[in-house]
Amino acid sequence: MITFKMDRRKLKVDEEVSILEAARDAGVYIPTLCHHPALEPTGACRLCIVELERNGRKSHVASCVTPVEEGIVVRTDTPAVRDIRRTLLDLLIARCPDVGILRKLAEPLGIKESAFSPENEICFLCGICVRACREIVGVEAIGFAQRGIESRVLPPFERPSSRCIGCGTCTTVCPARTFDLAKVDAVVALHGEGEDNRVRRCIVCEEHYS
Amino acid sequence: MRRVSDIADLEKAREEILRGRDPDAPMVAVCCGTGCVACGGVKVVDAFREELESRGLSSKVTLLATGCHGFCERGPLVVVRPAGILYQQTKPSDVAEIIETSIEGDGIVERLLYVDLSTGERIQREEDVPFYRHQKRLVLDRNGIIDPTSIDDYVATGGYASLAKALGSMTPDGVVGEVKKSGLRGRGGAGFPTGLKWELCRKSPGETRYLICNADEGDPGAYMDRSILEGNPHSVLEGMLIGGYALGAREGFIYVREEYPLAVSHFSKALTAAEEAGLLGEDILGTDFSFSVTISRGAGAFVCGEETALMASIEGREGRPRPRPPYPAESGLWGCPTNINNVETWANVPRIVEKGGKWYASLGTDQSKGTKIFSLVGKVVNTGLIEVPMGMSLRDIVFKIGGGVPGGKAFKAVQSGGPSGGCIPESLIDLPVDFEALAEAGAIMGSGGLIVMDEDTCMVDVARYFVNFLQEESCGKCTPCREGIKRMGEILTDIVEARGKAGDIERLEQLAYVIREASLCGLGKTAPNPVLTTIRYFRDEYESHVLHKRCPAKVCKAMIVYRVVADRCTGCQRCVKACPVDAISGPRSQPHNVDLEKCIKCGACYEVCKFDAIAGDAIYIE
């Protein structure tokens, strides 16, 4: 067991638990976008940033990929932490002005409109779909193409991927609902020419599945 | 070189090589580093070969095509030994005269000597040229005297003796201890203590361990790693072999850019030669130590110089960094303990084993030991590659070795550490160059790029250049680096294109803070440095751009207008002819006019005007 402090509370948790997991178990709110409990953490969105004090030295770390350690002090809601989260959401909202989850996270931080000129993206590159396809489905039909601001989630070489089994996992895990299963075109464009990956509609609940 | 059977046999093999050589025989060393090759170095070598042959001197004179000598500004360089005469900016047509005068005779070809600009004196010997005189070369010392493709040359100059010493008389822990004692710190940028890194990896549990040599040099204007690999590949390999022995690794990788064909070629040849000589592969030097090295070529992504992205790339995955911990020392390549060092770090290792950690620690400053190679480029008289003891002042580097700023211009700043480094202003020119002092000034040592800037450099434009570079090279994984750098770039572009708004400087500072604090890897964490240091030291320049729409250095085109000063213009028509868009008109012998609608602000008129009649001037825009 490891004992450490989080926002003035003393916590006792198992080894190899991340700060984020410890916080969630203790009911401490830390916002995240790229975290998914079923997937390996990747530390991409950086919204889960917290202040970590270790041996008297303070730094900011992404809590999803930082394991707890004996004697550390974690502060999840300092002015600096809020400031960093606000700027990150500001940047993401500028990229994806119409994505609901970003709006929802931004509201408590008092962001209505971004300070930057808006773009028209839907995907904010959290990578949950890519990791789910690799770690859960085990086929790696999609990945990141290009680099930096040009990064896109795509099948290799933007060609229909023969590895795709049309399971639709990517669409269901997407927090931005970038791939709407109902919009069959989008799914085919992403998946390509698997054997039978047509999207069907459930006659009971009327939701789409594949 | 023949195969070496055991440790003692290496010394015998060295003596055999030396016995076949006359130490007093004349030698011509022509620099064939990439810089000198670009200005004709290979043609000079060919000319020497033909000329020596036609004079029947081929067997009496040793002709060497060497790696980079460092004085790139003056290439192609030729050094005639044993006298050590340096001829600079040589051409194939000079070759016959050099042979006649300095090899067949004992004279000097005066016109090819280096002229010291400050004294007007012609300098004969390489070691007396100020560019070389103030350097201390531990790593680059053999670049000018060996053929990088010849293992004989390396062994003849004492090569692989450190490996033999380590295998023969030191324990692995002893080697790690010696490296720790030396105080050597990583030369790739972060400056992590190498000995400590080795110890952490050595102590990590696991059967298989890997070593990596990081040769993914990507900073604009930096070429120290390339020059070591091109000029002395065996020194890097020997360092890796010693590291392999010390850390209990059997396999090493070198991750090198595909854009470095000569470095790849020379290192491949070194691997083949070392294997044939029994210095690489199974049972090295007759011991039970075995080690192999694989060359892994990078496709040119800057971020792959970051260690976790580099390992992902070697494994065949996307070159994107992952969070640490776990550090490579615990879980690196394919989940095994891995030790990554930069080319220059590896090349320092044989020296440390040879002369001892204590000796190495006597060089440099309190916290930064040994020497450091810098590429000295930009607005400096002697551009080139230099190696100096840690702690030499920037002033000595720029003025004593670099010869100051050309064209009588004033020195303004040095960008240290590449795109993630910072601009150090004139007021800090006496700063000792070591890890601590540079960090305190807001810059970093980085891999050793030093870009000198003169008074004609606009610091906002410089910041924009580096931010644009980093924006293109960001991998795109984490939000602050991907989105934040892009937005910093937008603000900087607005400022230099005269669209700056009040509050822009503060917005840049805010973004810089978040990018530094929140980014995943070193690329993002250091990306704001150029912006933060230029704001810190040149805030008035930013304010001038934002508030008054003036670029004090007269660089930002959006803030410049070209107009004709009527009472100086003689109507000579030179500018009329020079203007590519016919924006200047006016009859001969009468003052001309610039049509501001047509003018593209290329400055061609300004360059050709002999009467200072074209005034490029920053103007105030309401």
PDB file of N, CA and C in Angstrom, chain A residues 41-46 49 59-61 65-67 80-81 83-84 87-88 91-92 94-95 115-119 124-125 130 134 142-149 151, chain B residues 300-303 317-318 320-325 471-480 482-484 486-487 490-491 507 510-511 513-515 517-521 525:
ATOM      1  N   PRO A  41      -3.599   3.974 -20.575  1.00  0.00           N
ATOM      2  CA  PRO A  41      -3.546   5.437 -20.644  1.00  0.00           C
ATOM      3  C   PRO A  41      -2.457   5.898 -21.605  1.00  0.00           C
ATOM      4  N   THR A  42      -2.663   7.044 -22.204  1.00  0.00           N
ATOM      5  CA  THR A  42      -1.712   7.510 -23.229  1.00  0.00           C
ATOM      6  C   THR A  42      -1.180   8.907 -22.959  1.00  0.00           C
ATOM      7  N   GLY A  43      -1.878   9.663 -22.126  1.00  0.00           N
ATOM      8  CA  GLY A  43      -1.375  10.989 -21.757  1.00  0.00           C
ATOM      9  C   GLY A  43      -1.392  11.985 -22.893  1.00  0.00           C
ATOM     10  N   ALA A  44      -2.432  11.963 -23.722  1.00  0.00           N
ATOM     11  CA  ALA A  44      -2.442  12.814 -24.907  1.00  0.00           C
ATOM     12  C   ALA A  44      -3.174  14.139 -24.697  1.00  0.00           C
ATOM     13  N   CYS A  45      -4.331  14.118 -24.031  1.00  0.00           N
ATOM     14  CA  CYS A  45      -5.118  15.364 -23.996  1.00  0.00           C
ATOM     15  C   CYS A  45      -4.564  16.353 -22.969  1.00  0.00           C
ATOM     16  N   ARG A  46      -3.931  15.865 -21.941  1.00  0.00           N
ATOM     17  CA  ARG A  46      -3.275  16.643 -20.879  1.00  0.00           C
ATOM     18  C   ARG A  46      -4.259  17.405 -19.977  1.00  0.00           C
ATOM     19  N   ILE A  49      -4.115  17.246 -15.960  1.00  0.00           N
ATOM     20  CA  ILE A  49      -2.901  17.761 -15.322  1.00  0.00           C
ATOM     21  C   ILE A  49      -3.170  18.109 -13.849  1.00  0.00           C
ATOM     22  N   SER A  59       5.880  20.091  -9.630  1.00  0.00           N
ATOM     23  CA  SER A  59       5.812  20.091 -11.091  1.00  0.00           C
ATOM     24  C   SER A  59       4.379  19.775 -11.496  1.00  0.00           C
ATOM     25  N   HIS A  60       4.090  19.988 -12.762  1.00  0.00           N
ATOM     26  CA  HIS A  60       2.777  19.616 -13.276  1.00  0.00           C
ATOM     27  C   HIS A  60       2.905  18.325 -14.064  1.00  0.00           C
ATOM     28  N   VAL A  61       2.047  17.364 -13.774  1.00  0.00           N
ATOM     29  CA  VAL A  61       2.107  16.085 -14.485  1.00  0.00           C
ATOM     30  C   VAL A  61       0.704  15.679 -14.934  1.00  0.00           C
ATOM     31  N   VAL A  65      -1.084   9.136 -16.368  1.00  0.00           N
ATOM     32  CA  VAL A  65       0.099   8.322 -16.663  1.00  0.00           C
ATOM     33  C   VAL A  65       1.160   8.443 -15.567  1.00  0.00           C
ATOM     34  N   THR A  66       0.795   9.054 -14.435  1.00  0.00           N
ATOM     35  CA  THR A  66       1.767   9.189 -13.354  1.00  0.00           C
ATOM     36  C   THR A  66       1.357   8.296 -12.189  1.00  0.00           C
ATOM     37  N   PRO A  67       2.187   7.309 -11.848  1.00  0.00           N
ATOM     38  CA  PRO A  67       1.824   6.428 -10.748  1.00  0.00           C
ATOM     39  C   PRO A  67       1.964   7.133  -9.400  1.00  0.00           C
ATOM     40  N   ALA A  80      -3.082  27.476 -10.834  1.00  0.00           N
ATOM     41  CA  ALA A  80      -2.263  27.167 -12.016  1.00  0.00           C
ATOM     42  C   ALA A  80      -2.854  25.998 -12.787  1.00  0.00           C
ATOM     43  N   VAL A  81      -3.307  24.982 -12.072  1.00  0.00           N
ATOM     44  CA  VAL A  81      -3.915  23.820 -12.726  1.00  0.00           C
ATOM     45  C   VAL A  81      -5.159  24.247 -13.507  1.00  0.00           C
ATOM     46  N   ASP A  83      -5.813  27.161 -14.604  1.00  0.00           N
ATOM     47  CA  ASP A  83      -5.351  28.021 -15.691  1.00  0.00           C
ATOM     48  C   ASP A  83      -4.896  27.184 -16.900  1.00  0.00           C
ATOM     49  N   ILE A  84      -4.138  26.138 -16.622  1.00  0.00           N
ATOM     50  CA  ILE A  84      -3.656  25.274 -17.706  1.00  0.00           C
ATOM     51  C   ILE A  84      -4.836  24.566 -18.373  1.00  0.00           C
ATOM     52  N   THR A  87      -6.778  26.928 -20.637  1.00  0.00           N
ATOM     53  CA  THR A  87      -6.110  27.191 -21.925  1.00  0.00           C
ATOM     54  C   THR A  87      -6.214  25.989 -22.852  1.00  0.00           C
ATOM     55  N   LEU A  88      -6.058  24.776 -22.287  1.00  0.00           N
ATOM     56  CA  LEU A  88      -6.140  23.575 -23.131  1.00  0.00           C
ATOM     57  C   LEU A  88      -7.535  23.444 -23.747  1.00  0.00           C
ATOM     58  N   LEU A  91      -8.048  25.928 -26.467  1.00  0.00           N
ATOM     59  CA  LEU A  91      -7.414  25.479 -27.716  1.00  0.00           C
ATOM     60  C   LEU A  91      -8.257  24.408 -28.403  1.00  0.00           C
ATOM     61  N   LEU A  92      -8.803  23.492 -27.623  1.00  0.00           N
ATOM     62  CA  LEU A  92      -9.588  22.400 -28.220  1.00  0.00           C
ATOM     63  C   LEU A  92     -10.918  22.903 -28.771  1.00  0.00           C
ATOM     64  N   ALA A  94     -11.431  25.837 -29.922  1.00  0.00           N
ATOM     65  CA  ALA A  94     -11.127  26.545 -31.176  1.00  0.00           C
ATOM     66  C   ALA A  94     -11.003  25.545 -32.320  1.00  0.00           C
ATOM     67  N   ARG A  95     -10.461  24.369 -32.031  1.00  0.00           N
ATOM     68  CA  ARG A  95     -10.311  23.350 -33.065  1.00  0.00           C
ATOM     69  C   ARG A  95     -11.662  22.727 -33.425  1.00  0.00           C
ATOM     70  N   ALA A 115     -10.759  32.073 -27.483  1.00  0.00           N
ATOM     71  CA  ALA A 115     -10.049  33.306 -27.811  1.00  0.00           C
ATOM     72  C   ALA A 115      -9.362  33.206 -29.172  1.00  0.00           C
ATOM     73  N   PHE A 116      -9.307  31.993 -29.707  1.00  0.00           N
ATOM     74  CA  PHE A 116      -8.613  31.794 -30.988  1.00  0.00           C
ATOM     75  C   PHE A 116      -9.620  31.639 -32.120  1.00  0.00           C
ATOM     76  N   SER A 117      -9.149  31.863 -33.333  1.00  0.00           N
ATOM     77  CA  SER A 117     -10.068  31.782 -34.465  1.00  0.00           C
ATOM     78  C   SER A 117     -10.521  30.334 -34.637  1.00  0.00           C
ATOM     79  N   PRO A 118     -11.835  30.123 -34.822  1.00  0.00           N
ATOM     80  CA  PRO A 118     -12.354  28.753 -34.840  1.00  0.00           C
ATOM     81  C   PRO A 118     -12.029  27.993 -36.116  1.00  0.00           C
ATOM     82  N   GLU A 119     -11.814  26.699 -35.954  1.00  0.00           N
ATOM     83  CA  GLU A 119     -11.664  25.800 -37.092  1.00  0.00           C
ATOM     84  C   GLU A 119     -12.938  24.978 -37.165  1.00  0.00           C
ATOM     85  N   PHE A 124     -10.808  15.531 -32.033  1.00  0.00           N
ATOM     86  CA  PHE A 124      -9.750  16.232 -31.301  1.00  0.00           C
ATOM     87  C   PHE A 124      -8.600  15.293 -30.953  1.00  0.00           C
ATOM     88  N   LEU A 125      -8.491  14.179 -31.672  1.00  0.00           N
ATOM     89  CA  LEU A 125      -7.323  13.309 -31.650  1.00  0.00           C
ATOM     90  C   LEU A 125      -7.009  12.707 -30.276  1.00  0.00           C
ATOM     91  N   VAL A 130      -8.316   4.591 -31.857  1.00  0.00           N
ATOM     92  CA  VAL A 130      -7.120   3.885 -32.324  1.00  0.00           C
ATOM     93  C   VAL A 130      -6.693   2.835 -31.297  1.00  0.00           C
ATOM     94  N   ARG A 134      -6.795  -1.346 -31.439  1.00  0.00           N
ATOM     95  CA  ARG A 134      -5.584  -2.138 -31.221  1.00  0.00           C
ATOM     96  C   ARG A 134      -5.723  -3.041 -29.998  1.00  0.00           C
ATOM     97  N   ILE A 142      -6.959   1.079 -37.856  1.00  0.00           N
ATOM     98  CA  ILE A 142      -6.774   2.531 -37.989  1.00  0.00           C
ATOM     99  C   ILE A 142      -5.596   2.985 -37.143  1.00  0.00           C
ATOM    100  N   GLY A 143      -5.043   4.126 -37.534  1.00  0.00           N
ATOM    101  CA  GLY A 143      -3.911   4.687 -36.789  1.00  0.00           C
ATOM    102  C   GLY A 143      -3.832   6.165 -37.086  1.00  0.00           C
ATOM    103  N   PHE A 144      -2.763   6.782 -36.608  1.00  0.00           N
ATOM    104  CA  PHE A 144      -2.582   8.210 -36.882  1.00  0.00           C
ATOM    105  C   PHE A 144      -1.791   8.386 -38.163  1.00  0.00           C
ATOM    106  N   ALA A 145      -2.329   9.201 -39.055  1.00  0.00           N
ATOM    107  CA  ALA A 145      -1.591   9.528 -40.270  1.00  0.00           C
ATOM    108  C   ALA A 145      -1.120  10.971 -40.152  1.00  0.00           C
ATOM    109  N   GLN A 146      -0.095  11.336 -40.901  1.00  0.00           N
ATOM    110  CA  GLN A 146       0.488  12.680 -40.880  1.00  0.00           C
ATOM    111  C   GLN A 146       1.043  13.011 -39.498  1.00  0.00           C
ATOM    112  N   ARG A 147       1.299  14.283 -39.281  1.00  0.00           N
ATOM    113  CA  ARG A 147       2.023  14.681 -38.080  1.00  0.00           C
ATOM    114  C   ARG A 147       1.508  16.033 -37.636  1.00  0.00           C
ATOM    115  N   GLY A 148       1.666  16.309 -36.357  1.00  0.00           N
ATOM    116  CA  GLY A 148       1.351  17.623 -35.815  1.00  0.00           C
ATOM    117  C   GLY A 148      -0.080  18.011 -36.072  1.00  0.00           C
ATOM    118  N   ILE A 149      -0.273  19.256 -36.484  1.00  0.00           N
ATOM    119  CA  ILE A 149      -1.601  19.796 -36.679  1.00  0.00           C
ATOM    120  C   ILE A 149      -2.326  19.082 -37.824  1.00  0.00           C
ATOM    121  N   SER A 151      -2.344  15.865 -38.164  1.00  0.00           N
ATOM    122  CA  SER A 151      -2.660  14.483 -37.743  1.00  0.00           C
ATOM    123  C   SER A 151      -4.123  14.141 -38.011  1.00  0.00           C
TER     124      SER A 151
ATOM    125  N   GLY B 300      13.282  10.968 -41.077  1.00  0.00           N
ATOM    126  CA  GLY B 300      13.380  12.416 -41.075  1.00  0.00           C
ATOM    127  C   GLY B 300      12.392  13.152 -40.197  1.00  0.00           C
ATOM    128  N   ALA B 301      11.843  12.482 -39.178  1.00  0.00           N
ATOM    129  CA  ALA B 301      10.971  13.199 -38.252  1.00  0.00           C
ATOM    130  C   ALA B 301      11.815  13.715 -37.088  1.00  0.00           C
ATOM    131  N   PHE B 302      11.746  15.011 -36.860  1.00  0.00           N
ATOM    132  CA  PHE B 302      12.521  15.650 -35.798  1.00  0.00           C
ATOM    133  C   PHE B 302      12.213  15.008 -34.447  1.00  0.00           C
ATOM    134  N   VAL B 303      10.938  14.688 -34.222  1.00  0.00           N
ATOM    135  CA  VAL B 303      10.511  14.187 -32.917  1.00  0.00           C
ATOM    136  C   VAL B 303      11.123  12.816 -32.620  1.00  0.00           C
ATOM    137  N   ARG B 317       6.914   1.156 -35.121  1.00  0.00           N
ATOM    138  CA  ARG B 317       5.630   1.817 -34.864  1.00  0.00           C
ATOM    139  C   ARG B 317       5.734   3.311 -35.179  1.00  0.00           C
ATOM    140  N   GLU B 318       4.594   4.027 -34.974  1.00  0.00           N
ATOM    141  CA  GLU B 318       4.588   5.463 -35.239  1.00  0.00           C
ATOM    142  C   GLU B 318       5.604   6.150 -34.327  1.00  0.00           C
ATOM    143  N   ARG B 320       6.018   8.399 -32.167  1.00  0.00           N
ATOM    144  CA  ARG B 320       5.371   9.323 -31.236  1.00  0.00           C
ATOM    145  C   ARG B 320       5.874   9.021 -29.836  1.00  0.00           C
ATOM    146  N   PRO B 321       6.139  10.064 -29.050  1.00  0.00           N
ATOM    147  CA  PRO B 321       6.639   9.813 -27.701  1.00  0.00           C
ATOM    148  C   PRO B 321       5.559   9.181 -26.820  1.00  0.00           C
ATOM    149  N   ARG B 322       5.999   8.500 -25.796  1.00  0.00           N
ATOM    150  CA  ARG B 322       5.074   7.982 -24.795  1.00  0.00           C
ATOM    151  C   ARG B 322       5.493   8.558 -23.439  1.00  0.00           C
ATOM    152  N   PRO B 323       4.570   8.560 -22.484  1.00  0.00           N
ATOM    153  CA  PRO B 323       4.930   9.136 -21.188  1.00  0.00           C
ATOM    154  C   PRO B 323       5.992   8.307 -20.469  1.00  0.00           C
ATOM    155  N   ARG B 324       6.810   8.984 -19.684  1.00  0.00           N
ATOM    156  CA  ARG B 324       7.764   8.310 -18.801  1.00  0.00           C
ATOM    157  C   ARG B 324       7.401   8.684 -17.372  1.00  0.00           C
ATOM    158  N   PRO B 325       7.480   7.861 -16.351  1.00  0.00           N
ATOM    159  CA  PRO B 325       7.954   6.473 -16.401  1.00  0.00           C
ATOM    160  C   PRO B 325       6.979   5.551 -17.139  1.00  0.00           C
ATOM    161  N   GLN B 471       6.204  23.679 -35.123  1.00  0.00           N
ATOM    162  CA  GLN B 471       4.818  23.344 -35.451  1.00  0.00           C
ATOM    163  C   GLN B 471       4.777  22.216 -36.475  1.00  0.00           C
ATOM    164  N   GLU B 472       5.677  22.293 -37.455  1.00  0.00           N
ATOM    165  CA  GLU B 472       5.711  21.245 -38.471  1.00  0.00           C
ATOM    166  C   GLU B 472       6.248  19.940 -37.916  1.00  0.00           C
ATOM    167  N   GLU B 473       7.099  20.028 -36.887  1.00  0.00           N
ATOM    168  CA  GLU B 473       7.734  18.826 -36.379  1.00  0.00           C
ATOM    169  C   GLU B 473       7.034  18.227 -35.159  1.00  0.00           C
ATOM    170  N   SER B 474       6.071  18.932 -34.599  1.00  0.00           N
ATOM    171  CA  SER B 474       5.304  18.370 -33.490  1.00  0.00           C
ATOM    172  C   SER B 474       4.629  17.091 -33.973  1.00  0.00           C
ATOM    173  N   CYS B 475       4.619  16.056 -33.137  1.00  0.00           N
ATOM    174  CA  CYS B 475       4.042  14.789 -33.615  1.00  0.00           C
ATOM    175  C   CYS B 475       2.528  14.863 -33.650  1.00  0.00           C
ATOM    176  N   GLY B 476       1.942  15.755 -32.842  1.00  0.00           N
ATOM    177  CA  GLY B 476       0.488  15.903 -32.864  1.00  0.00           C
ATOM    178  C   GLY B 476      -0.238  15.091 -31.818  1.00  0.00           C
ATOM    179  N   LYS B 477       0.521  14.437 -30.946  1.00  0.00           N
ATOM    180  CA  LYS B 477      -0.150  13.578 -29.967  1.00  0.00           C
ATOM    181  C   LYS B 477      -0.824  14.389 -28.857  1.00  0.00           C
ATOM    182  N   CYS B 478      -0.079  15.310 -28.233  1.00  0.00           N
ATOM    183  CA  CYS B 478      -0.679  15.989 -27.079  1.00  0.00           C
ATOM    184  C   CYS B 478      -1.182  17.387 -27.445  1.00  0.00           C
ATOM    185  N   THR B 479      -2.225  17.788 -26.743  1.00  0.00           N
ATOM    186  CA  THR B 479      -2.939  19.032 -27.071  1.00  0.00           C
ATOM    187  C   THR B 479      -2.058  20.285 -27.014  1.00  0.00           C
ATOM    188  N   PRO B 480      -1.330  20.525 -25.923  1.00  0.00           N
ATOM    189  CA  PRO B 480      -0.626  21.805 -25.836  1.00  0.00           C
ATOM    190  C   PRO B 480       0.386  22.000 -26.952  1.00  0.00           C
ATOM    191  N   ARG B 482       0.542  20.382 -29.973  1.00  0.00           N
ATOM    192  CA  ARG B 482      -0.083  20.418 -31.305  1.00  0.00           C
ATOM    193  C   ARG B 482      -0.865  21.711 -31.538  1.00  0.00           C
ATOM    194  N   GLU B 483      -1.776  22.017 -30.621  1.00  0.00           N
ATOM    195  CA  GLU B 483      -2.643  23.182 -30.822  1.00  0.00           C
ATOM    196  C   GLU B 483      -1.965  24.474 -30.370  1.00  0.00           C
ATOM    197  N   GLY B 484      -1.206  24.380 -29.270  1.00  0.00           N
ATOM    198  CA  GLY B 484      -0.614  25.591 -28.697  1.00  0.00           C
ATOM    199  C   GLY B 484       0.449  26.210 -29.580  1.00  0.00           C
ATOM    200  N   LYS B 486       0.773  25.861 -32.764  1.00  0.00           N
ATOM    201  CA  LYS B 486       0.092  26.413 -33.942  1.00  0.00           C
ATOM    202  C   LYS B 486      -0.439  27.821 -33.638  1.00  0.00           C
ATOM    203  N   ARG B 487      -1.042  27.982 -32.456  1.00  0.00           N
ATOM    204  CA  ARG B 487      -1.613  29.292 -32.123  1.00  0.00           C
ATOM    205  C   ARG B 487      -0.523  30.311 -31.838  1.00  0.00           C
ATOM    206  N   GLU B 490       0.452  31.533 -35.118  1.00  0.00           N
ATOM    207  CA  GLU B 490      -0.518  32.489 -35.694  1.00  0.00           C
ATOM    208  C   GLU B 490      -0.308  33.888 -35.125  1.00  0.00           C
ATOM    209  N   ILE B 491      -0.121  33.947 -33.808  1.00  0.00           N
ATOM    210  CA  ILE B 491       0.053  35.272 -33.186  1.00  0.00           C
ATOM    211  C   ILE B 491       1.340  35.923 -33.702  1.00  0.00           C
ATOM    212  N   ARG B 507      -0.583  37.114 -24.442  1.00  0.00           N
ATOM    213  CA  ARG B 507      -1.171  35.847 -24.886  1.00  0.00           C
ATOM    214  C   ARG B 507      -0.085  34.837 -25.237  1.00  0.00           C
ATOM    215  N   GLN B 510       1.252  33.457 -22.000  1.00  0.00           N
ATOM    216  CA  GLN B 510       0.316  32.505 -21.406  1.00  0.00           C
ATOM    217  C   GLN B 510       0.395  31.155 -22.119  1.00  0.00           C
ATOM    218  N   LEU B 511       0.371  31.186 -23.464  1.00  0.00           N
ATOM    219  CA  LEU B 511       0.469  29.946 -24.230  1.00  0.00           C
ATOM    220  C   LEU B 511       1.795  29.242 -23.948  1.00  0.00           C
ATOM    221  N   TYR B 513       3.588  29.355 -21.305  1.00  0.00           N
ATOM    222  CA  TYR B 513       3.549  28.749 -19.977  1.00  0.00           C
ATOM    223  C   TYR B 513       2.836  27.398 -20.020  1.00  0.00           C
ATOM    224  N   VAL B 514       1.681  27.370 -20.678  1.00  0.00           N
ATOM    225  CA  VAL B 514       0.894  26.136 -20.722  1.00  0.00           C
ATOM    226  C   VAL B 514       1.609  25.057 -21.535  1.00  0.00           C
ATOM    227  N   ILE B 515       2.200  25.439 -22.653  1.00  0.00           N
ATOM    228  CA  ILE B 515       2.897  24.452 -23.487  1.00  0.00           C
ATOM    229  C   ILE B 515       4.066  23.853 -22.705  1.00  0.00           C
ATOM    230  N   GLU B 517       4.463  23.679 -19.394  1.00  0.00           N
ATOM    231  CA  GLU B 517       4.047  22.903 -18.222  1.00  0.00           C
ATOM    232  C   GLU B 517       3.308  21.625 -18.582  1.00  0.00           C
ATOM    233  N   ALA B 518       2.562  21.646 -19.665  1.00  0.00           N
ATOM    234  CA  ALA B 518       1.609  20.562 -19.896  1.00  0.00           C
ATOM    235  C   ALA B 518       2.000  19.594 -21.001  1.00  0.00           C
ATOM    236  N   SER B 519       3.036  19.888 -21.786  1.00  0.00           N
ATOM    237  CA  SER B 519       3.341  19.006 -22.910  1.00  0.00           C
ATOM    238  C   SER B 519       3.897  17.666 -22.445  1.00  0.00           C
ATOM    239  N   LEU B 520       3.731  16.678 -23.306  1.00  0.00           N
ATOM    240  CA  LEU B 520       4.128  15.314 -22.948  1.00  0.00           C
ATOM    241  C   LEU B 520       5.641  15.131 -22.983  1.00  0.00           C
ATOM    242  N   CYS B 521       6.284  15.583 -24.053  1.00  0.00           N
ATOM    243  CA  CYS B 521       7.707  15.260 -24.180  1.00  0.00           C
ATOM    244  C   CYS B 521       8.552  16.525 -24.268  1.00  0.00           C
ATOM    245  N   LYS B 525       7.890  20.693 -24.244  1.00  0.00           N
ATOM    246  CA  LYS B 525       8.301  21.394 -23.022  1.00  0.00           C
ATOM    247  C   LYS B 525       9.319  22.496 -23.305  1.00  0.00           C
TER     248      LYS B 525
END
